[in-house]
mmCIF file of C-alpha atoms in Angstrom:
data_model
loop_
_atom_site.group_PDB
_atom_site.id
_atom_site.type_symbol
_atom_site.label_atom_id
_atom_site.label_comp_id
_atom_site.label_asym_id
_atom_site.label_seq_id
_atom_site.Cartn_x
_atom_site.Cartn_y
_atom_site.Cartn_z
ATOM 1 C CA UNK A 46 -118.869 48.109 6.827
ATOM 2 C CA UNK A 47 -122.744 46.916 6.600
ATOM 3 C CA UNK A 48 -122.870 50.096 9.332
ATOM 4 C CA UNK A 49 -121.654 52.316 7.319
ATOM 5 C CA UNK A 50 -123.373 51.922 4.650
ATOM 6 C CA UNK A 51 -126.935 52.272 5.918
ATOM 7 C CA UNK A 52 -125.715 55.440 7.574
ATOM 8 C CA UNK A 53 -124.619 56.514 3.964
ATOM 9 C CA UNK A 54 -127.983 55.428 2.847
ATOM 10 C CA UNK A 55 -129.743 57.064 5.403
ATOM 11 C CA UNK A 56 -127.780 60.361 5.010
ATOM 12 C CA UNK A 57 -128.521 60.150 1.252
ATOM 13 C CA UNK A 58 -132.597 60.222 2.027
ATOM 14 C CA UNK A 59 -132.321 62.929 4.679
ATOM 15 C CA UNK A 60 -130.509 64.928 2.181
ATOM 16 C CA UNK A 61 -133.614 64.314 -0.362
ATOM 17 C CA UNK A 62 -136.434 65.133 1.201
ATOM 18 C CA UNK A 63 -135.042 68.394 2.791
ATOM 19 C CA UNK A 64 -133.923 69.274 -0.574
ATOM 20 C CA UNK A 65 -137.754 68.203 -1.755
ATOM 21 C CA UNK A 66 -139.190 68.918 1.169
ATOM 22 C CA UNK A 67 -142.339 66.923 2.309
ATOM 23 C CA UNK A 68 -145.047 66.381 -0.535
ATOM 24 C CA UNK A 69 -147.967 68.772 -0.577
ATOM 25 C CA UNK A 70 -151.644 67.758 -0.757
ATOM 26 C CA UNK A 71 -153.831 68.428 -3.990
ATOM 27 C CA UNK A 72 -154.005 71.787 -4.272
ATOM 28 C CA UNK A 73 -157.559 73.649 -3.677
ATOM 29 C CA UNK A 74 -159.148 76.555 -5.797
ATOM 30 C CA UNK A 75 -161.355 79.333 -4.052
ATOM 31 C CA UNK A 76 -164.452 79.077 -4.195
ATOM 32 C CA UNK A 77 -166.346 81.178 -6.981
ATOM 33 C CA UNK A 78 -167.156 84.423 -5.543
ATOM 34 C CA UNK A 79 -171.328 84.744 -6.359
ATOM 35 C CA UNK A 80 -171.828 87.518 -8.786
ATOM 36 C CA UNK A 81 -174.556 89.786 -7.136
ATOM 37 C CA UNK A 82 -177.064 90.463 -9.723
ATOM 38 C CA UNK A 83 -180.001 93.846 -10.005
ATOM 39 C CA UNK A 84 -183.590 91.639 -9.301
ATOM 40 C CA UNK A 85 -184.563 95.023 -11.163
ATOM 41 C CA UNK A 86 -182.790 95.092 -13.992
ATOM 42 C CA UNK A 87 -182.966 95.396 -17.119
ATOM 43 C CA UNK A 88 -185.325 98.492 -16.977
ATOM 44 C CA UNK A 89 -184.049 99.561 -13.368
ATOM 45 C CA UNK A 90 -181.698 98.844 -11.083
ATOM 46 C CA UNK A 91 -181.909 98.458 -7.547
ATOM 47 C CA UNK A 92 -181.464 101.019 -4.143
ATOM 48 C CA UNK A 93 -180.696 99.155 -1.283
ATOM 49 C CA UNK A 94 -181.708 101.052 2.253
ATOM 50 C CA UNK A 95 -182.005 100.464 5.729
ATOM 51 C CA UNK A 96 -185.746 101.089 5.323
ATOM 52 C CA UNK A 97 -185.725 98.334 2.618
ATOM 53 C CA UNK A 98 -184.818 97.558 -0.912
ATOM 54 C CA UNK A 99 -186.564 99.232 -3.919
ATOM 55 C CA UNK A 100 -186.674 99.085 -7.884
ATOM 56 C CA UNK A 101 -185.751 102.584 -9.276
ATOM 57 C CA UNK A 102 -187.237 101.672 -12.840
ATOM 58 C CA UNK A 103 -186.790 103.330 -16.360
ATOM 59 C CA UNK A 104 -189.243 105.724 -17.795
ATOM 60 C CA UNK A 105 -192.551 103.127 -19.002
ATOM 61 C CA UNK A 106 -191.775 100.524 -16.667
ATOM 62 C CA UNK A 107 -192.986 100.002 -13.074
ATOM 63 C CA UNK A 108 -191.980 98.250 -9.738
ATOM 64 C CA UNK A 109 -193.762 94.918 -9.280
ATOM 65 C CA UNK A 110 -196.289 94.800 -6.308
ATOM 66 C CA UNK A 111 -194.663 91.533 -5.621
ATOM 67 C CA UNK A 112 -190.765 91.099 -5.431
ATOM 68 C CA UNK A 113 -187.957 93.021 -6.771
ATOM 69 C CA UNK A 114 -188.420 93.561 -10.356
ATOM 70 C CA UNK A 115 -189.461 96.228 -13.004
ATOM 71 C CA UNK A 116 -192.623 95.501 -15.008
ATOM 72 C CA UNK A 117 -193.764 97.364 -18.533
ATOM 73 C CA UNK A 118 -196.544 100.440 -17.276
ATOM 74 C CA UNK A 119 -199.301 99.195 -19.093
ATOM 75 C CA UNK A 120 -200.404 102.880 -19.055
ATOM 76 C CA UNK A 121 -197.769 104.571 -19.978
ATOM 77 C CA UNK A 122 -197.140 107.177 -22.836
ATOM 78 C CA UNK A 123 -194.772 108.849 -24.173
ATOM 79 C CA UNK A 124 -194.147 112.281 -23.141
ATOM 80 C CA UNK A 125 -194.097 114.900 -26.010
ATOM 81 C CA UNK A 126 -192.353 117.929 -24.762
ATOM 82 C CA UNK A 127 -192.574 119.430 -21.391
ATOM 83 C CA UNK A 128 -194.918 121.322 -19.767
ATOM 84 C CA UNK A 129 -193.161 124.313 -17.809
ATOM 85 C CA UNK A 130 -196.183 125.423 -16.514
ATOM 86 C CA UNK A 131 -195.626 129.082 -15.475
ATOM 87 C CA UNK A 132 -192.818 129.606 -17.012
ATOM 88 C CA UNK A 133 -190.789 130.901 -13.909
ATOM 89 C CA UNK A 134 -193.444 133.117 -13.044
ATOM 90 C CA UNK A 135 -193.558 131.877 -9.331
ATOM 91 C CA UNK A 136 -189.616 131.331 -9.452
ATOM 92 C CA UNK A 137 -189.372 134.497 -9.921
ATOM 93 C CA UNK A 138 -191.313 135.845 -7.331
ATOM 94 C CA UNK A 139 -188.462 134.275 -4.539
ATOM 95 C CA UNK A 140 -185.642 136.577 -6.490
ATOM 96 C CA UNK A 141 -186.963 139.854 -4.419
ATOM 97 C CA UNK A 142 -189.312 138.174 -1.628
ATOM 98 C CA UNK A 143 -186.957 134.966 -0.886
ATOM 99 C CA UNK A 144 -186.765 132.585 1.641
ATOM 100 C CA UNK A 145 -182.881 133.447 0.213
ATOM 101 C CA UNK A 146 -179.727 130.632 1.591
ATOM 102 C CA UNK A 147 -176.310 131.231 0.279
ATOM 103 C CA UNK A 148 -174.435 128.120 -0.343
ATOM 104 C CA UNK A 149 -170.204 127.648 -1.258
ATOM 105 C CA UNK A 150 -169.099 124.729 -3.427
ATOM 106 C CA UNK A 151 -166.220 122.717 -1.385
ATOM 107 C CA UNK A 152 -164.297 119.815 -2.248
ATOM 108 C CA UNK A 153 -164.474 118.483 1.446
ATOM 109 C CA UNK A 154 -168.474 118.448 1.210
ATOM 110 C CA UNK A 155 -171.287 119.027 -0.804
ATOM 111 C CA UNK A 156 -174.257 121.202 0.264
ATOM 112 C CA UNK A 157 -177.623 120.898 -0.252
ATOM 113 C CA UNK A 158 -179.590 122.985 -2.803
ATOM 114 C CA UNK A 159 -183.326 120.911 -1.858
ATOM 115 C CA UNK A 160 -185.118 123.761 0.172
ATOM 116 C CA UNK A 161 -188.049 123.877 -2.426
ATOM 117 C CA UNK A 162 -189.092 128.432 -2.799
ATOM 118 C CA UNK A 163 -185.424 129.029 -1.905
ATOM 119 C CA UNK A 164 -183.416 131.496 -3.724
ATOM 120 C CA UNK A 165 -180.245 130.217 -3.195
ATOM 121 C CA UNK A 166 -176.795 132.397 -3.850
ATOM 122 C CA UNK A 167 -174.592 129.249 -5.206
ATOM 123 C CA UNK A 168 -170.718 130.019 -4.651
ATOM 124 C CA UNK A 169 -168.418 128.704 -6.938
ATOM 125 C CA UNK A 170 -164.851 127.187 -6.636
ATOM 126 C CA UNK A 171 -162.043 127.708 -8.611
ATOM 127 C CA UNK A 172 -160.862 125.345 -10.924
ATOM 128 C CA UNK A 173 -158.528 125.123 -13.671
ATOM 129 C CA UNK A 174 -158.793 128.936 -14.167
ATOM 130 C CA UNK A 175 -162.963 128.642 -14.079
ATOM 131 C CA UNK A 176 -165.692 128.505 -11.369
ATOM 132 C CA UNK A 177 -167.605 124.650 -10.522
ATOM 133 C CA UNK A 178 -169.269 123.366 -7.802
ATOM 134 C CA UNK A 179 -171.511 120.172 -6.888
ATOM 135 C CA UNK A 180 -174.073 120.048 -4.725
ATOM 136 C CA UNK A 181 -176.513 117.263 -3.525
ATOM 137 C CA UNK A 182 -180.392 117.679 -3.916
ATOM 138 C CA UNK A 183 -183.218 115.432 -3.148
ATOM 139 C CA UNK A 184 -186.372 115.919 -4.700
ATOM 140 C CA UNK A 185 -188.699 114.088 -2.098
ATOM 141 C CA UNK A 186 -191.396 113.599 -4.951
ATOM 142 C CA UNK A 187 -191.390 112.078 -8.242
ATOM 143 C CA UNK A 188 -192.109 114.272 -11.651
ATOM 144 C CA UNK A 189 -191.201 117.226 -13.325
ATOM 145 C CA UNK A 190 -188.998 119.665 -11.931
ATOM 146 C CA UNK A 191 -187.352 122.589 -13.047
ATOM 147 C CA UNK A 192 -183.874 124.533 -12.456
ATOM 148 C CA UNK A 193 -184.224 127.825 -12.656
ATOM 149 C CA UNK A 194 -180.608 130.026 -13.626
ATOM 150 C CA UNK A 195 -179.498 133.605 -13.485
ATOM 151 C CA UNK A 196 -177.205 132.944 -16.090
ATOM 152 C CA UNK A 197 -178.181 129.924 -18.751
ATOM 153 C CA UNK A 198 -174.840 130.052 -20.073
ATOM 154 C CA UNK A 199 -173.677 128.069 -16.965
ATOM 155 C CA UNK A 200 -173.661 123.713 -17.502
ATOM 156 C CA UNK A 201 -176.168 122.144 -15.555
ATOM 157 C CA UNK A 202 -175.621 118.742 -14.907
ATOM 158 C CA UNK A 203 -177.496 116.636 -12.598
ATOM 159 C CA UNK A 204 -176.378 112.944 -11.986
ATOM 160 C CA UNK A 205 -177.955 110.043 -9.367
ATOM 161 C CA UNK A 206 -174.594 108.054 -8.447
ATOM 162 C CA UNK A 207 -172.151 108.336 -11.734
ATOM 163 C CA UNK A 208 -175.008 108.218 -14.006
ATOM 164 C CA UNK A 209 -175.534 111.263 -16.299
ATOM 165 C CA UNK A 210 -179.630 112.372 -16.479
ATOM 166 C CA UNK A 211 -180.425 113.671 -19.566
ATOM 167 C CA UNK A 212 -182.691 117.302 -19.203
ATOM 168 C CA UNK A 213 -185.880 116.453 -20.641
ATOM 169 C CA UNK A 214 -186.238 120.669 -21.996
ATOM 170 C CA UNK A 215 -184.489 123.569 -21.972
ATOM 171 C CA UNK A 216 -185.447 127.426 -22.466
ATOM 172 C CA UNK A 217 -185.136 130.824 -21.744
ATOM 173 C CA UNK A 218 -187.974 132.668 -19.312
ATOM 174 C CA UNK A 219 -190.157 134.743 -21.631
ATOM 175 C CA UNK A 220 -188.871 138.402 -21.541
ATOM 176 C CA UNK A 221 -191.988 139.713 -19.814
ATOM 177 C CA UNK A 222 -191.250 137.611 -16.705
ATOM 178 C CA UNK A 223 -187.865 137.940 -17.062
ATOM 179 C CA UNK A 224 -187.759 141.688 -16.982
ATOM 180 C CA UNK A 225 -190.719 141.886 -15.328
ATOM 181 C CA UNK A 226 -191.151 139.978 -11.623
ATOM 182 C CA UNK A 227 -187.604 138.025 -12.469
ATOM 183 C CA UNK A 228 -186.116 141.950 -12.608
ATOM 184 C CA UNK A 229 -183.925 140.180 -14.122
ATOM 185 C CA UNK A 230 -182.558 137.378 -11.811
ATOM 186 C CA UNK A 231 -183.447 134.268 -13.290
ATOM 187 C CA UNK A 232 -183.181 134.312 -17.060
ATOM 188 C CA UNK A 233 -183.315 130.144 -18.147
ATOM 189 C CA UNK A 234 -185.231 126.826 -17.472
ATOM 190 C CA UNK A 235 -183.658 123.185 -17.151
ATOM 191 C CA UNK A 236 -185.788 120.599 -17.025
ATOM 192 C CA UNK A 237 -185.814 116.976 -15.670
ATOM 193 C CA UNK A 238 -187.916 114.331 -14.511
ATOM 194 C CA UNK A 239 -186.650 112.696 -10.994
ATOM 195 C CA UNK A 240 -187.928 110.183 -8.673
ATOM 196 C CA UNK A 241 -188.623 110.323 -4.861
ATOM 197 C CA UNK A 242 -186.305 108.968 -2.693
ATOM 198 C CA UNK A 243 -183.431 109.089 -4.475
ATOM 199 C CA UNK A 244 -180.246 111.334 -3.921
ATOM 200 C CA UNK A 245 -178.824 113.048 -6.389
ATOM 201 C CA UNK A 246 -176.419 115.804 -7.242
ATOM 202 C CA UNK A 247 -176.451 118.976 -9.680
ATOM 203 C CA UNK A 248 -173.132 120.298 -10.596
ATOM 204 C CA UNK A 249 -172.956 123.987 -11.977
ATOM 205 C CA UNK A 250 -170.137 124.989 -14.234
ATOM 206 C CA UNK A 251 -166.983 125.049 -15.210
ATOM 207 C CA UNK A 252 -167.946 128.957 -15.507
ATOM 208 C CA UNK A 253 -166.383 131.883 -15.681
ATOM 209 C CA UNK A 254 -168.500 132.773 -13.359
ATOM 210 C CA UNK A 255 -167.552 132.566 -9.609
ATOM 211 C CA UNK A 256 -171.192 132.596 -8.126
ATOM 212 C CA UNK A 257 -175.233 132.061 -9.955
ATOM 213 C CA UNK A 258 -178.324 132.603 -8.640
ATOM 214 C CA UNK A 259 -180.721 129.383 -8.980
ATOM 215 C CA UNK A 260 -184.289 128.245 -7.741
ATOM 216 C CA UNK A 261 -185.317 124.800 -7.889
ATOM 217 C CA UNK A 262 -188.499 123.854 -8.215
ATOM 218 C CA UNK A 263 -191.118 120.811 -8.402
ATOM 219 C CA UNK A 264 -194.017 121.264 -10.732
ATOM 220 C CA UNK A 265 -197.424 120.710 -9.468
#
């Protein structure tokens, strides 16, 4: 009888701890994932290269000497206005004498538009029943630079990753260079301040226009 019962027993406990199964150790938490900070913000934010890392900083503020960071331009001053020096005049002058480069707007790539005294013929793409396009540029010096149009009524927007730059000035080319060397090819201004080294892209529409002639240039 005493047999039986400690198989009973015995049977009882097996059942148990396969129902339970066998007790787990204290249970363990990731580790916090490090939140990767910008040494250069809050007046810049950082571009990080195989050639090295670099502070693209704000407008009044400059990279540090030392270290990743921006610093306040103890020199700076505000713009007021901006300066479009010849008012297309030498723009112009590439409408009939060139270098010319025709360039088509794709969704599998984006082509370049940075070939500085380049008119370029820029070929839209259809979309949503208008004409858009975006293209990369790189300005390989930092100022002013202007983007010369055939037709201003076309949106202009120029972006460095998903952030929107703001043109510092718009306006028409006077009529005299407009009718005159322009012959009429380039008729407005856009303009923007831009940094070396850094890539950006210029989108051109939605348009009803499927193609635009457009010059861009850096200000000396």
């Amino acid at each position: 009888m005493r047999s039986t019962q400690r198989f009973l027993v015995r049977a009882a406990c097996a059942v148990v701890f396969a129902a339970c199964g066998t007790p787990s150790g204290p249970e363990t938490e990731p580790p916090p994932t490090q939140e990767q900070t910008d040494p250069c913000a809050p007046n810049g934010h950082i571009h990080r290269e195989a050639t090295g890392d670099w502070c693209h900083c704000d407008r009044g503020y400059l990279a540090s000497k030392q270290g990743l960071s921006c610093e306040k331009d103890p020199f700076y001053v505000p713009r007021d206005g901006f300066d479009f020096g010849d008012n297309g005049q030498h723009a112009c002058w590439h409408v009939t004498n060139g270098p010319f480069a025709v360039v088509t707007a794709s969704l599998d790539r984006q082509p370049r538009v940075d070939s500085f005294h380049t008119y370029y013929t820029v070929k839209l793409r259809p979309e949503d029943g208008q004409y858009v396009g975006t293209f990369n540029f790189k300005g390989y010096a930092t100022g002013d630079f202007v983007v010369y149009l055939s037709d201003a009524s076309v949106p202009v927007t120029v972006r460095e990753g998903t952030k929107v730059l703001q043109p510092v000035a718009t306006a028409p080319i006077p009529p005299d260079i407009r009718d005159g060397v322009c012959q009429g090819g380039l008729v407005g201004m856009v303009g923007y301040e831009l940094t070396d080294k850094v890539q950006y892209t210029v989108t051109f529409g939605p348009s009803s226009l499927p193609e635009l002639g457009v010059v861009i240039e850096h200000l000396q």
